[in-house]
Short mmCIF file of C-alpha atoms in Angstrom, two decimals:
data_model
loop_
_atom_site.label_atom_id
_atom_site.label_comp_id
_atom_site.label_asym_id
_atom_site.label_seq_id
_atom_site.Cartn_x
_atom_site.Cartn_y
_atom_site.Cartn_z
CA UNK S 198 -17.21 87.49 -105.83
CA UNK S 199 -20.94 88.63 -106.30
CA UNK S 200 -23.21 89.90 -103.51
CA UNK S 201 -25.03 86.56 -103.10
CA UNK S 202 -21.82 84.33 -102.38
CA UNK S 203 -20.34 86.62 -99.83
CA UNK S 204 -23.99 86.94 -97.89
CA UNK S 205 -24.12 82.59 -98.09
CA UNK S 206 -20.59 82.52 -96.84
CA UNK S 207 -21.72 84.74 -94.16
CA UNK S 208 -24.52 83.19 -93.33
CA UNK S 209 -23.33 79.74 -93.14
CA UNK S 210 -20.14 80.48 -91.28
CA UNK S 211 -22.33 82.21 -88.70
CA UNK S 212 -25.63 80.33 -88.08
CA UNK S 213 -23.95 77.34 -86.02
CA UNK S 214 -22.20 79.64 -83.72
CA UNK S 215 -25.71 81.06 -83.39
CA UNK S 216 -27.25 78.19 -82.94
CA UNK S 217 -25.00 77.27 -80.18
CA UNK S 218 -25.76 80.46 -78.24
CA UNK S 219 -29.58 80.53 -78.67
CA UNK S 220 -29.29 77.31 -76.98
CA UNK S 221 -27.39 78.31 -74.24
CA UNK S 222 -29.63 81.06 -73.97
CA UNK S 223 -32.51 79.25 -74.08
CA UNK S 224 -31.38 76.86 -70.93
CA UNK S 225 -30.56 79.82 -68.53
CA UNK S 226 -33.88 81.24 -69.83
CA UNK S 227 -35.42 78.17 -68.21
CA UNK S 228 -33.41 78.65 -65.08
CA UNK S 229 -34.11 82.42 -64.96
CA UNK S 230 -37.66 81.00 -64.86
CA UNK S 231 -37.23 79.05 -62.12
CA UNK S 232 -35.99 81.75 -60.17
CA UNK S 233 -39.07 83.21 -60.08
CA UNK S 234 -40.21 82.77 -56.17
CA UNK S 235 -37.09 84.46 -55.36
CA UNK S 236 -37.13 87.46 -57.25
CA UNK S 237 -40.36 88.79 -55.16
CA UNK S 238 -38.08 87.90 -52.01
CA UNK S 239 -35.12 89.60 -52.80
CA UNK S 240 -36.48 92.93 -54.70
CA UNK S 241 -32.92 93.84 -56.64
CA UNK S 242 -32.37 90.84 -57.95
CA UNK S 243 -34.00 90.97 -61.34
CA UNK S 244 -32.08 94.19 -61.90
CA UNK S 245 -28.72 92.20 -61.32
CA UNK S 246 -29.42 89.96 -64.30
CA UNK S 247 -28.81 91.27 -67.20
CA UNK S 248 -25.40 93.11 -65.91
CA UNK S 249 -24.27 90.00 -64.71
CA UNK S 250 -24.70 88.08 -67.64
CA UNK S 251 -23.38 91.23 -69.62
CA UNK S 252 -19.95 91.22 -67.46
CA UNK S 253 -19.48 87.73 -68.15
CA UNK S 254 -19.18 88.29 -71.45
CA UNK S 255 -16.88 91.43 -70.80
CA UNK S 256 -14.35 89.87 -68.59
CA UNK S 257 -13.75 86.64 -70.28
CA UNK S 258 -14.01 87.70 -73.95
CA UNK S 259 -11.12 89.95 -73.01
CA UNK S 260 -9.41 86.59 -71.76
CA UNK S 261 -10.25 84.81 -74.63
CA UNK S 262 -9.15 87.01 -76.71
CA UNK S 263 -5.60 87.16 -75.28
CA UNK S 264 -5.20 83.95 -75.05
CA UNK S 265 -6.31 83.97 -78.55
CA UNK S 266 -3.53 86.01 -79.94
CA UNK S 267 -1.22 84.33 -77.62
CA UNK S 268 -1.87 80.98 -79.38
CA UNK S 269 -1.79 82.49 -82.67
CA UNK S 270 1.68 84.57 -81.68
CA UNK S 271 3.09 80.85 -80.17
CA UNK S 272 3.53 83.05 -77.13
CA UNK S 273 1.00 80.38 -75.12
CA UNK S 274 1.13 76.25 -74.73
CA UNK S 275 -2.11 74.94 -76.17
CA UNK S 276 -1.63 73.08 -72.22
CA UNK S 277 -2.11 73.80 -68.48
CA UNK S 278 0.74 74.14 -67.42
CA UNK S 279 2.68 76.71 -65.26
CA UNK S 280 3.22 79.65 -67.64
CA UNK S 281 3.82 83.39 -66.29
CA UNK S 282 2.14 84.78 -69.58
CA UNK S 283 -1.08 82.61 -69.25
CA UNK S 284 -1.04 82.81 -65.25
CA UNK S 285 -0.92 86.26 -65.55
CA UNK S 286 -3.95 86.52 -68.00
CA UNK S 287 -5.63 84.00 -65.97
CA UNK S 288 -5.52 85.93 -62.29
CA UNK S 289 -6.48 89.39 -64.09
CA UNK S 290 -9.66 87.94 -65.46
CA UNK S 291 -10.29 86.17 -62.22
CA UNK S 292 -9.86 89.28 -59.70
CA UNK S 293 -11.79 91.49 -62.57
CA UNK S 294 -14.44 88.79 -62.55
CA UNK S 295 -15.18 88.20 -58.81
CA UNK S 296 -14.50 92.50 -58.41
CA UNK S 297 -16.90 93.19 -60.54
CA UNK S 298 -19.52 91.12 -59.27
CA UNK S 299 -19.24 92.09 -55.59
CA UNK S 300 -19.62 95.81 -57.72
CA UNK S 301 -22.87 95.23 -58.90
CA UNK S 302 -24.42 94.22 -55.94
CA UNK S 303 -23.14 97.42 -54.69
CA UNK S 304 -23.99 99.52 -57.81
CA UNK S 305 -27.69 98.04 -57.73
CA UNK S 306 -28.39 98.29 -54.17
CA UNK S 307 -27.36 102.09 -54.40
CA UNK S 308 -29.63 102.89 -57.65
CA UNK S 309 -32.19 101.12 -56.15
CA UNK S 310 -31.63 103.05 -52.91
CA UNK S 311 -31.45 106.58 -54.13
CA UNK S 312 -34.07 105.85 -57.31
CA UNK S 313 -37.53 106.88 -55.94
CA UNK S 314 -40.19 103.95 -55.98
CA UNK S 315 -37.75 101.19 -55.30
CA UNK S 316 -37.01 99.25 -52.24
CA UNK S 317 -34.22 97.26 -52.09
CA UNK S 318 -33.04 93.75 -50.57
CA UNK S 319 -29.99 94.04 -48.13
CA UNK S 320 -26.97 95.01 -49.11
CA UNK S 321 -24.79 91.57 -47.76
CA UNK S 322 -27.78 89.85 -49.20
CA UNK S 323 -27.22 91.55 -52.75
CA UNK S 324 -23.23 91.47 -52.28
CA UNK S 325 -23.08 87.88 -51.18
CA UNK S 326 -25.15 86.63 -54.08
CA UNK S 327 -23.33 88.55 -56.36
CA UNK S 328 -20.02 87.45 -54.89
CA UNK S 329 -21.06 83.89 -54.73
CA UNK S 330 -21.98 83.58 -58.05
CA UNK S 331 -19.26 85.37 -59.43
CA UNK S 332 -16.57 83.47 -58.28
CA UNK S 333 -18.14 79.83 -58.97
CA UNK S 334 -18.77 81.12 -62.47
CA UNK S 335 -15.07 82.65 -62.69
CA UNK S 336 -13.51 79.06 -61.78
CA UNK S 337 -15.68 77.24 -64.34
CA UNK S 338 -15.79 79.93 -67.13
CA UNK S 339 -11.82 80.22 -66.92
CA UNK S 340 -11.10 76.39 -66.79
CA UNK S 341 -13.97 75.52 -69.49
CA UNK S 342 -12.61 78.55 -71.69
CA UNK S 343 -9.17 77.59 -71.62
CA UNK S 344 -10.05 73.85 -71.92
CA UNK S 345 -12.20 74.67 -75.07
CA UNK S 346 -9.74 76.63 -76.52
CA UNK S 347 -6.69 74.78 -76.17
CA UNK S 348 -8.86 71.55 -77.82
CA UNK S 349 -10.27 73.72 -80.35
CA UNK S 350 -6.23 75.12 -80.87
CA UNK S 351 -5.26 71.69 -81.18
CA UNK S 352 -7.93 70.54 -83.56
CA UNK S 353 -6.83 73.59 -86.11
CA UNK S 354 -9.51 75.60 -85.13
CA UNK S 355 -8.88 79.42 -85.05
CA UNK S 356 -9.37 80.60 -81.37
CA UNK S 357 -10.81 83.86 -82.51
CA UNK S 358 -13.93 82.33 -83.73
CA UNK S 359 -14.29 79.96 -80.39
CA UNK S 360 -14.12 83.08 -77.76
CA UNK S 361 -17.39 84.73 -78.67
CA UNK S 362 -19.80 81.95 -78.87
CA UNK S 363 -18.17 79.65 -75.76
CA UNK S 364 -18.16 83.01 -73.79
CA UNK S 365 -21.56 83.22 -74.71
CA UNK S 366 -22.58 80.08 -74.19
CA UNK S 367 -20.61 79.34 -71.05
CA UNK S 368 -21.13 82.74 -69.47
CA UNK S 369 -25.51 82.18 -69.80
CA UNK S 370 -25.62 78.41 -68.51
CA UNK S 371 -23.26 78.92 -65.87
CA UNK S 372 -23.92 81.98 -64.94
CA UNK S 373 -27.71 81.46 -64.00
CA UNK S 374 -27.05 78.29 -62.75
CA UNK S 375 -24.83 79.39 -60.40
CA UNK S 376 -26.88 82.83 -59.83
CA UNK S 377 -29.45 80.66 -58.90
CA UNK S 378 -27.31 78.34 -56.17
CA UNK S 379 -26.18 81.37 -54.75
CA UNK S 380 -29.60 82.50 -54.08
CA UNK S 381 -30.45 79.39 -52.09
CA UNK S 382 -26.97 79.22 -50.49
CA UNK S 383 -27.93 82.81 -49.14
CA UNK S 384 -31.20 82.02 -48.35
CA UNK S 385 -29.77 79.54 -46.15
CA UNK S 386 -27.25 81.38 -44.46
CA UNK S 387 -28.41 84.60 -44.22
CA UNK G 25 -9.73 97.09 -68.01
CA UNK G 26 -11.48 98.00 -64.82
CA UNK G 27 -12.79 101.22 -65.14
CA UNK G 28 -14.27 100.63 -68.55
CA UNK G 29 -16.21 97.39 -67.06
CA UNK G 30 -17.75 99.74 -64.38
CA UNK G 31 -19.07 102.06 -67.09
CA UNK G 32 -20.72 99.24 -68.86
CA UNK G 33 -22.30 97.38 -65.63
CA UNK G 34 -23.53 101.32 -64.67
CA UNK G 35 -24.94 101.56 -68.42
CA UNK G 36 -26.50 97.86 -68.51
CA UNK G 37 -28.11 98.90 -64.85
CA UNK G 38 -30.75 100.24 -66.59
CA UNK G 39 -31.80 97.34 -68.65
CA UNK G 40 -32.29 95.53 -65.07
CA UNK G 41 -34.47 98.10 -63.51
CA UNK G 42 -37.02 97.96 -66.88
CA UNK G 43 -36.61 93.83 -66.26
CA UNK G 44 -37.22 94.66 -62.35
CA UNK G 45 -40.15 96.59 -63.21
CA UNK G 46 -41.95 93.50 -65.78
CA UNK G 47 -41.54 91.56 -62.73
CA UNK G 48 -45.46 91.26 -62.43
CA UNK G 49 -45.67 90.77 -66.48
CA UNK G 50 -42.53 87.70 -65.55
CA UNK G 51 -44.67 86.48 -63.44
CA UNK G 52 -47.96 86.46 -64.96
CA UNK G 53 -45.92 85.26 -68.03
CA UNK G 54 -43.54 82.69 -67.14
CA UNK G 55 -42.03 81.74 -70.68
CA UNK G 56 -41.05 85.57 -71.17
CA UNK G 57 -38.42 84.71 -68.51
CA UNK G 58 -37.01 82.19 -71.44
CA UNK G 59 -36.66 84.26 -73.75
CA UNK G 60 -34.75 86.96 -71.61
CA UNK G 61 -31.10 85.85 -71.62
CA UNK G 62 -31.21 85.49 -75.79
CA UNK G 63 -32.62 88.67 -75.61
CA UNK G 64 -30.11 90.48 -73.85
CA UNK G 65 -26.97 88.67 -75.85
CA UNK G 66 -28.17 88.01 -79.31
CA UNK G 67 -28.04 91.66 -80.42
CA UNK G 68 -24.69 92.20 -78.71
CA UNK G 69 -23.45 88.66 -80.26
CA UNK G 70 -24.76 90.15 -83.63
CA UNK G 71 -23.02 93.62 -83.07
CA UNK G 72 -19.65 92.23 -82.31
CA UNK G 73 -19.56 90.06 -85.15
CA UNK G 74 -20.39 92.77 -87.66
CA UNK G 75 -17.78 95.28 -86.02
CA UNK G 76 -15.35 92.57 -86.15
CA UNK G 77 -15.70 92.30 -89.70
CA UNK G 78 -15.98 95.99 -90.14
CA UNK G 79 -12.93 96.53 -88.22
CA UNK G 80 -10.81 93.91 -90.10
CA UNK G 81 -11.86 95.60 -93.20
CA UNK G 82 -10.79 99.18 -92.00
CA UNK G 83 -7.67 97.37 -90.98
CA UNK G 84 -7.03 95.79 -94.48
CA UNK G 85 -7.70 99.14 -95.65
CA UNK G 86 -10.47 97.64 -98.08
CA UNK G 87 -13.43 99.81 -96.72
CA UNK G 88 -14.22 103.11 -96.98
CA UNK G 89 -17.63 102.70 -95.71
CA UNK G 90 -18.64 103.75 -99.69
CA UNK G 91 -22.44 102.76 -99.86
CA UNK G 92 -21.26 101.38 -103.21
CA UNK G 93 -18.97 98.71 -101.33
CA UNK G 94 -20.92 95.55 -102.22
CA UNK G 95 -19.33 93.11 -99.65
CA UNK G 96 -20.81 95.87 -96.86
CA UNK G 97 -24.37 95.00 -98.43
CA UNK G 98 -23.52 92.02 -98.15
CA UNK G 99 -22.07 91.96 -94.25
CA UNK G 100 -25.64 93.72 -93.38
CA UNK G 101 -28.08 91.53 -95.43
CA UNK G 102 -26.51 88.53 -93.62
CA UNK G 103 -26.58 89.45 -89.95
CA UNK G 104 -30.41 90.72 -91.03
CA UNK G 105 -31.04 87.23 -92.62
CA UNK G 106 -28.79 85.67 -89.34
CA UNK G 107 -31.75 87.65 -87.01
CA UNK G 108 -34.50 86.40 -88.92
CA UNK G 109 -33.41 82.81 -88.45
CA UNK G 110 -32.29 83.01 -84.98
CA UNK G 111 -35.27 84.74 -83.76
CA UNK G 112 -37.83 82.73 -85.30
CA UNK G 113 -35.88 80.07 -83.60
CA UNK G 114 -36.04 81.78 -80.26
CA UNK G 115 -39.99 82.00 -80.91
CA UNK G 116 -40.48 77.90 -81.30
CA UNK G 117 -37.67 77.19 -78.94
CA UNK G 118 -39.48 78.82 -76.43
CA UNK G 119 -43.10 77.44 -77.67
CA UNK G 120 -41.41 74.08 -77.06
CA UNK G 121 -40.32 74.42 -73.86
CA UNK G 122 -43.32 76.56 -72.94
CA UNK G 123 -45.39 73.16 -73.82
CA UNK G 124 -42.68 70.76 -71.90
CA UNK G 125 -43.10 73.53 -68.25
CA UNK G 126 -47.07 74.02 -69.07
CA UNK G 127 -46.54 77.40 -69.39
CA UNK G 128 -47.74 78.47 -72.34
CA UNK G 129 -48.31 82.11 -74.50
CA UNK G 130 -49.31 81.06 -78.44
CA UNK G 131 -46.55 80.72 -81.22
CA UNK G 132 -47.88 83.12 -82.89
CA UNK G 133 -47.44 86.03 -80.31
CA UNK G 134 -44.08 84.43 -79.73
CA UNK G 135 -43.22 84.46 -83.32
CA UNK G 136 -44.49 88.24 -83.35
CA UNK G 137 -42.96 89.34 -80.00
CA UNK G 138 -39.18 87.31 -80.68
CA UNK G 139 -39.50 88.80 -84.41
CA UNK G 140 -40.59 92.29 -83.88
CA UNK G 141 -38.07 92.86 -81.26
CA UNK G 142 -35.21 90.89 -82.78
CA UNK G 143 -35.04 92.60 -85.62
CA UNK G 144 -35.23 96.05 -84.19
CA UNK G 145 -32.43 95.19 -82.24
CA UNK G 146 -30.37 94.14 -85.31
CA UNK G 147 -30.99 97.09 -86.69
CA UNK G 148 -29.88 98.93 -84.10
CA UNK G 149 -26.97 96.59 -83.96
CA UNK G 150 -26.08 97.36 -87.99
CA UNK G 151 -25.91 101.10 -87.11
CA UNK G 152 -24.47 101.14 -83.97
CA UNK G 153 -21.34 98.97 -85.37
CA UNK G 154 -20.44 101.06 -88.68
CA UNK G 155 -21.31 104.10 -86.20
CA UNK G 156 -18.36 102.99 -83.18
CA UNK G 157 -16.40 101.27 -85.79
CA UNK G 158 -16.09 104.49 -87.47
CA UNK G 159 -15.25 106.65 -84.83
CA UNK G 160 -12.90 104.85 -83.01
CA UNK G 161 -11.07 104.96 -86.54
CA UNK G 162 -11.26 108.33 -87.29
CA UNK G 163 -9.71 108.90 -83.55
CA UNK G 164 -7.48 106.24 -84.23
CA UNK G 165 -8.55 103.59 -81.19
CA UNK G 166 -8.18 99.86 -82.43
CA UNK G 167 -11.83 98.41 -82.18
CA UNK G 168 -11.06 95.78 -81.11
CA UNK G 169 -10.03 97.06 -77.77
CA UNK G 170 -12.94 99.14 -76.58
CA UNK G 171 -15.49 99.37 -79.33
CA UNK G 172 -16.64 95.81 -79.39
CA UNK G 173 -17.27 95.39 -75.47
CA UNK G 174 -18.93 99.03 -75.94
CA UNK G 175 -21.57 97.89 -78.84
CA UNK G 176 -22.44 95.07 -77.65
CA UNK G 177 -23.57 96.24 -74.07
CA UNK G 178 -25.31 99.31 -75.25
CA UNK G 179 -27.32 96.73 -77.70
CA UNK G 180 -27.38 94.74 -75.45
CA UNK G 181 -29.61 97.43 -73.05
CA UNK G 182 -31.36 98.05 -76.30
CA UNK G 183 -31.98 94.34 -76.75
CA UNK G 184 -34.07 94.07 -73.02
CA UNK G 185 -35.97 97.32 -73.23
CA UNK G 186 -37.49 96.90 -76.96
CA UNK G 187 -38.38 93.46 -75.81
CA UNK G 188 -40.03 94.19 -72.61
CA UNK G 189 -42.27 96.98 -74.71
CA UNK G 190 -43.10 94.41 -77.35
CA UNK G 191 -43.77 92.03 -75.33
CA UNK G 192 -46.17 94.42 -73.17
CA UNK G 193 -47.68 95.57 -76.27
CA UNK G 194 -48.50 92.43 -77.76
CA UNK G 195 -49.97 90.42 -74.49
CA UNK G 196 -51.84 93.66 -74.07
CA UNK G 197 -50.74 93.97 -69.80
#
C-alpha cells in the first residue's frame, strides 16, 4: 500500500468522528458564551473550565475503555443489567468523577488564593458548583456512554472507536450545560 | 487512577488561569468563547488518535520509528490534513453562529486565528505523541494506560494558551 492510500484511509476513517466532536464543541462553546454574566460574579470560574471539561474526558475514557475490552473479551452483556464486573467499573468512574470535581474547586480556589493578583469566589461557592455539575454530568455521561456503546456493540461497531468521540462529545455538551445549571442553582441557594 | 487525575487537573490549572485572565478579551469578544471548548479538545482528540496508532504499531512490532517508515508519513500527513479541515471548520462554524447571536469578529480573522492556532497545536500534538509513545516503550509502560490521558491534557493546555495569544495578536487587544 502506497503513501497516498494509507493517508485517504486515514483521513476518511477519521473526519466523521471529527466532525461529531467539533460539533459538540461548538454547542458548549455557545453555552460557555452564555455564561458570560457569571464569570465576572464568580472570579474562579473561568479557570475551572477547561479542567473540567479535561477530567471528563479522563474519567470516562478510562470507563469506556474498560468496558470496551470487556465487550470485546465477552467478559460484559452488551445490556443493563446487574453485573459485578460492569457495576464495579461503573461506581469507580462515578466516585472518581464527582471526587474529582469537588477537587478542582478546591485546587482552583487555593491557586487562586496563594497566586498574587487573583481574588477568588468562595470556596462552598466554587466546591458546590463544581460538585453540582459533576455529579449531574457523571449520571448522564455514564448512562449515555454505556447506552451508546452497548447499541453501537450491538450494531457491530467496535467500541474502541465509539469511546473517544462520545466521551468527547458527551463530556462538552453536558458538561457546560450542566456547569452552567449549577451556576444558577448556586446562585440561588447560596 | 486517582492520583494520576490530580496531576492532570493541577497541570490543566494553568490553561484556566490564561482563560481567567482573557476574561476582558471574552467579553469584549463574545464568539471567542465558541471557539474555546474545540480548542481545548481538538488537539488532545488529535494526540490520542495518533498515539493510539503509534502504540498499536509498537505493539505489532511494525515500527521502529525509522523516518523511512512510509505508513508514519503517512499517520502525520493525515492528522495535519485532519487539522486543516477541522479547523477551517471551527472558523465558519463559529462565523455562523457568530451571525445567528449578532456577535460577530470577520471570517477572515476567524479563519486566521482557528488556523494559525490549530495547526500549531497539531504540531505539537505529532511530536508530543511519537515523543510519550516512545518513552513509555523504551521503559516498558503500555500507552495505553497512562500516555494517552497524559498527551492529550498537556496538548490540551497547549491547545488554550496558543489560542488565547493568537487570538490577542490578531484582534490586536
Amino acid at each position: 500500500m502506497g503513501v497516498r492510500s494509507d493517508f485517504w484511509e486515514i483521513y476518511r476513517e477519521s473526519l466523521p468522528v471529527l466532525l461529531v466532536a467539533l460539533s459538540g464543541g461548538l454547542f458548549a462553546g455557545l453555552v460557555l458564551e452564555g455564561l458570560g454574566e457569571s464569570v465576572a460574579e464568580y472570579p474562579g470560574l473561568l479557570v475551572m473550565v477547561p479542567v473540567f471539561l479535561a477530567t471528563r474526558g479522563n474519567v470516562y475514557g478510562a470507563l469506556g475503555g474498560r468496558i470496551a475490552s470487556g465487550l470485546h473479551q465477552g467478559l460484559i452483556d452488551p445490556r443493563f443489567r446487574r453485573d459485578e464486573r460492569l457495576f464495579n467499573a461503573v461506581l469507580a468512574s462515578f466516585v472518581n468523577g464527582i471526587g474529582i470535581s469537588i477537587l478542582i474547586g478546591v485546587i482552583t480556589w487555593t491557586a487562586l488564593a496563594i497566586l498574587p493578583g487573583w481574588t477568588p469566589a468562595s470556596l462552598v461557592v466554587l466546591v458546590a458548583i463544581m460538585f453540582v455539575a459533576g455529579t449531574l454530568t457523571a449520571v448522564v455521561m455514564i448512562v449515555g456512554l454505556l447506552a451508546l456503546i452497548f447499541a453501537g456493540f450491538r450494531l457491530g461497531y467496535d467500541p474502541d472507536n465509539l469511546v473517544g468521540p462520545i466521551v468527547t462529545t458527551l463530556g462538552d455538551i453536558f458538561g457546560m450545560l450542566f456547569l452552567l445549571f449549577s451556576v444558577w442553582l448556586v446562585g440561588v441557594i447560596l | 487512577m486517582f492520583p494520576l487525575l490530580v496531576v492532570l487537573s493541577v497541570l490543566v490549572l494553568w490553561a484556566g488561569l490564561r482563560l481567567e485572565e482573557a476574561e476582558e478579551m471574552l467579553t469584549e469578544f463574545a464568539l471567542l468563547a465558541v471557539m474555546v471548548p474545540t480548542m481545548v479538545d481538538m488537539g488532545g482528540n488529535l494526540g490520542a488518535m495518533l498515539s493510539s496508532r503509534l502504540s498499536t504499531r509498537f505493539h505489532l512490532g511494525t515500527t521502529s520509528l525509522d523516518p523511512r517508515d512510509r505508513v508514519l508519513w503517512a499517520n502525520v500527513t493525515a492528522i495535519l490534513a485532519l487539522a486543516a479541515t477541522i479547523f477551517t471548520a471551527l472558523a465558519v462554524g463559529t462565523f455562523l453562529l457568530g451571525q445567528v447571536i449578532g456577535a460577530a469578529i470577520g471570517l477572515g480573522e476567524l479563519l486566521v486565528i482557528a488556523l494559525v492556532s490549530g495547526m500549531s497545536v497539531a504540531i505539537i500534538a505529532v511530536g508530543f505523541s511519537f515523543a510519550t509513545t516512545y518513552v513509555s516503550y523504551r521503559l516498558g509502560i503500555d500507552p495505553d494506560d497512562t500516555t494517552i490521558p497524559i498527551v492529550t491534557n498537556v496538548v490540551d493546555v497547549f491547545g488554550m494558551v496558543i489560542f488565547l495569544s493568537t487570538a490577542a495578536v490578531v484582534l490586536d487587544v
